[in-house]
PDB file of C-alpha atoms in Angstrom:
ATOM      1  CA  UNK A1358      -3.916-245.451 120.198  1.00 58.00           C
ATOM      2  CA  UNK A1359      -4.547-244.996 124.014  1.00 66.00           C
ATOM      3  CA  UNK A1360      -1.651-247.471 124.721  1.00 82.00           C
ATOM      4  CA  UNK A1361       0.563-245.611 122.327  1.00 79.00           C
ATOM      5  CA  UNK A1362      -0.319-242.426 124.023  1.00 82.00           C
ATOM      6  CA  UNK A1363       0.664-244.035 127.529  1.00 84.00           C
ATOM      7  CA  UNK A1364       3.918-245.358 126.195  1.00 80.00           C
ATOM      8  CA  UNK A1365       4.942-241.723 124.846  1.00 77.00           C
ATOM      9  CA  UNK A1366       3.818-240.131 128.150  1.00 80.00           C
ATOM     10  CA  UNK A1367       5.864-242.663 130.086  1.00 81.00           C
ATOM     11  CA  UNK A1368       8.835-242.099 127.794  1.00 76.00           C
ATOM     12  CA  UNK A1369       8.837-238.289 127.992  1.00 74.00           C
ATOM     13  CA  UNK A1370       8.536-238.318 131.731  1.00 77.00           C
ATOM     14  CA  UNK A1371      11.518-240.826 132.238  1.00 73.00           C
ATOM     15  CA  UNK A1372      14.455-238.863 133.477  1.00 70.00           C
ATOM     16  CA  UNK A1373      16.751-241.848 134.169  1.00 69.00           C
ATOM     17  CA  UNK A1374      19.441-241.006 131.459  1.00 68.00           C
ATOM     18  CA  UNK A1375      19.347-237.272 132.197  1.00 71.00           C
ATOM     19  CA  UNK A1376      22.227-237.371 134.755  1.00 79.00           C
ATOM     20  CA  UNK A1377      24.437-239.272 132.403  1.00 79.00           C
ATOM     21  CA  UNK A1378      24.058-236.603 129.559  1.00 81.00           C
ATOM     22  CA  UNK A1379      24.689-233.876 132.116  1.00 86.00           C
ATOM     23  CA  UNK A1380      27.925-235.334 133.270  1.00 88.00           C
ATOM     24  CA  UNK A1381      29.078-235.841 129.932  1.00 91.00           C
ATOM     25  CA  UNK A1382      28.369-232.363 128.845  1.00 92.00           C
ATOM     26  CA  UNK A1383      30.102-230.976 132.030  1.00 95.00           C
ATOM     27  CA  UNK A1384      33.347-233.042 131.016  1.00 95.00           C
ATOM     28  CA  UNK A1385      33.268-231.890 127.457  1.00 96.00           C
ATOM     29  CA  UNK A1386      33.196-228.182 128.764  1.00 96.00           C
ATOM     30  CA  UNK A1387      36.031-228.821 131.215  1.00 96.00           C
ATOM     31  CA  UNK A1388      38.257-230.650 128.663  1.00 96.00           C
ATOM     32  CA  UNK A1389      37.618-227.769 126.245  1.00 96.00           C
ATOM     33  CA  UNK A1390      38.634-225.263 128.636  1.00 96.00           C
ATOM     34  CA  UNK A1391      41.722-227.180 129.708  1.00 94.00           C
ATOM     35  CA  UNK A1392      42.575-227.392 125.922  1.00 95.00           C
ATOM     36  CA  UNK A1393      42.112-223.801 125.421  1.00 96.00           C
ATOM     37  CA  UNK A1394      43.856-222.645 128.254  1.00 96.00           C
ATOM     38  CA  UNK A1395      46.673-225.199 128.242  1.00 95.00           C
ATOM     39  CA  UNK A1396      49.573-222.839 128.161  1.00 95.00           C
ATOM     40  CA  UNK A1397      48.336-220.479 130.804  1.00 96.00           C
ATOM     41  CA  UNK A1398      47.734-223.399 133.302  1.00 93.00           C
ATOM     42  CA  UNK A1399      51.221-225.063 132.526  1.00 95.00           C
ATOM     43  CA  UNK A1400      52.873-221.508 133.031  1.00 96.00           C
ATOM     44  CA  UNK A1401      50.793-220.962 136.407  1.00 96.00           C
ATOM     45  CA  UNK A1402      51.794-224.467 137.804  1.00 96.00           C
ATOM     46  CA  UNK A1403      55.427-224.046 136.888  1.00 96.00           C
ATOM     47  CA  UNK A1404      55.556-220.697 138.541  1.00 96.00           C
ATOM     48  CA  UNK A1405      53.747-222.033 141.583  1.00 95.00           C
ATOM     49  CA  UNK A1406      56.066-224.867 142.120  1.00 94.00           C
ATOM     50  CA  UNK A1407      59.159-222.874 141.627  1.00 94.00           C
ATOM     51  CA  UNK A1408      57.940-220.578 144.328  1.00 92.00           C
ATOM     52  CA  UNK A1409      57.191-223.362 146.601  1.00 91.00           C
ATOM     53  CA  UNK A1410      60.810-225.020 145.994  1.00 90.00           C
ATOM     54  CA  UNK A1411      62.453-221.769 146.569  1.00 89.00           C
ATOM     55  CA  UNK A1412      60.516-220.878 149.645  1.00 88.00           C
ATOM     56  CA  UNK A1413      60.964-224.438 150.847  1.00 81.00           C
ATOM     57  CA  UNK A1414      64.777-224.255 150.618  1.00 76.00           C
ATOM     58  CA  UNK A1415      64.528-221.063 153.034  1.00 69.00           C
ATOM     59  CA  UNK A1416      62.809-222.649 155.811  1.00 59.00           C
TER      60      UNK A1416
END
């Protein structure tokens, strides 16, 4: 019983996989936001590139 308790305590204290889970969750949130705002992001990028192109030819 004592051996099982120490195994469970070590398992509970082990945080080696926490970083991977956090990175995966952050990626899922970022991908969801990109998919949610895809049209707005595309419009913003097109507008910005058009302004850069127009101002670049005037220089």
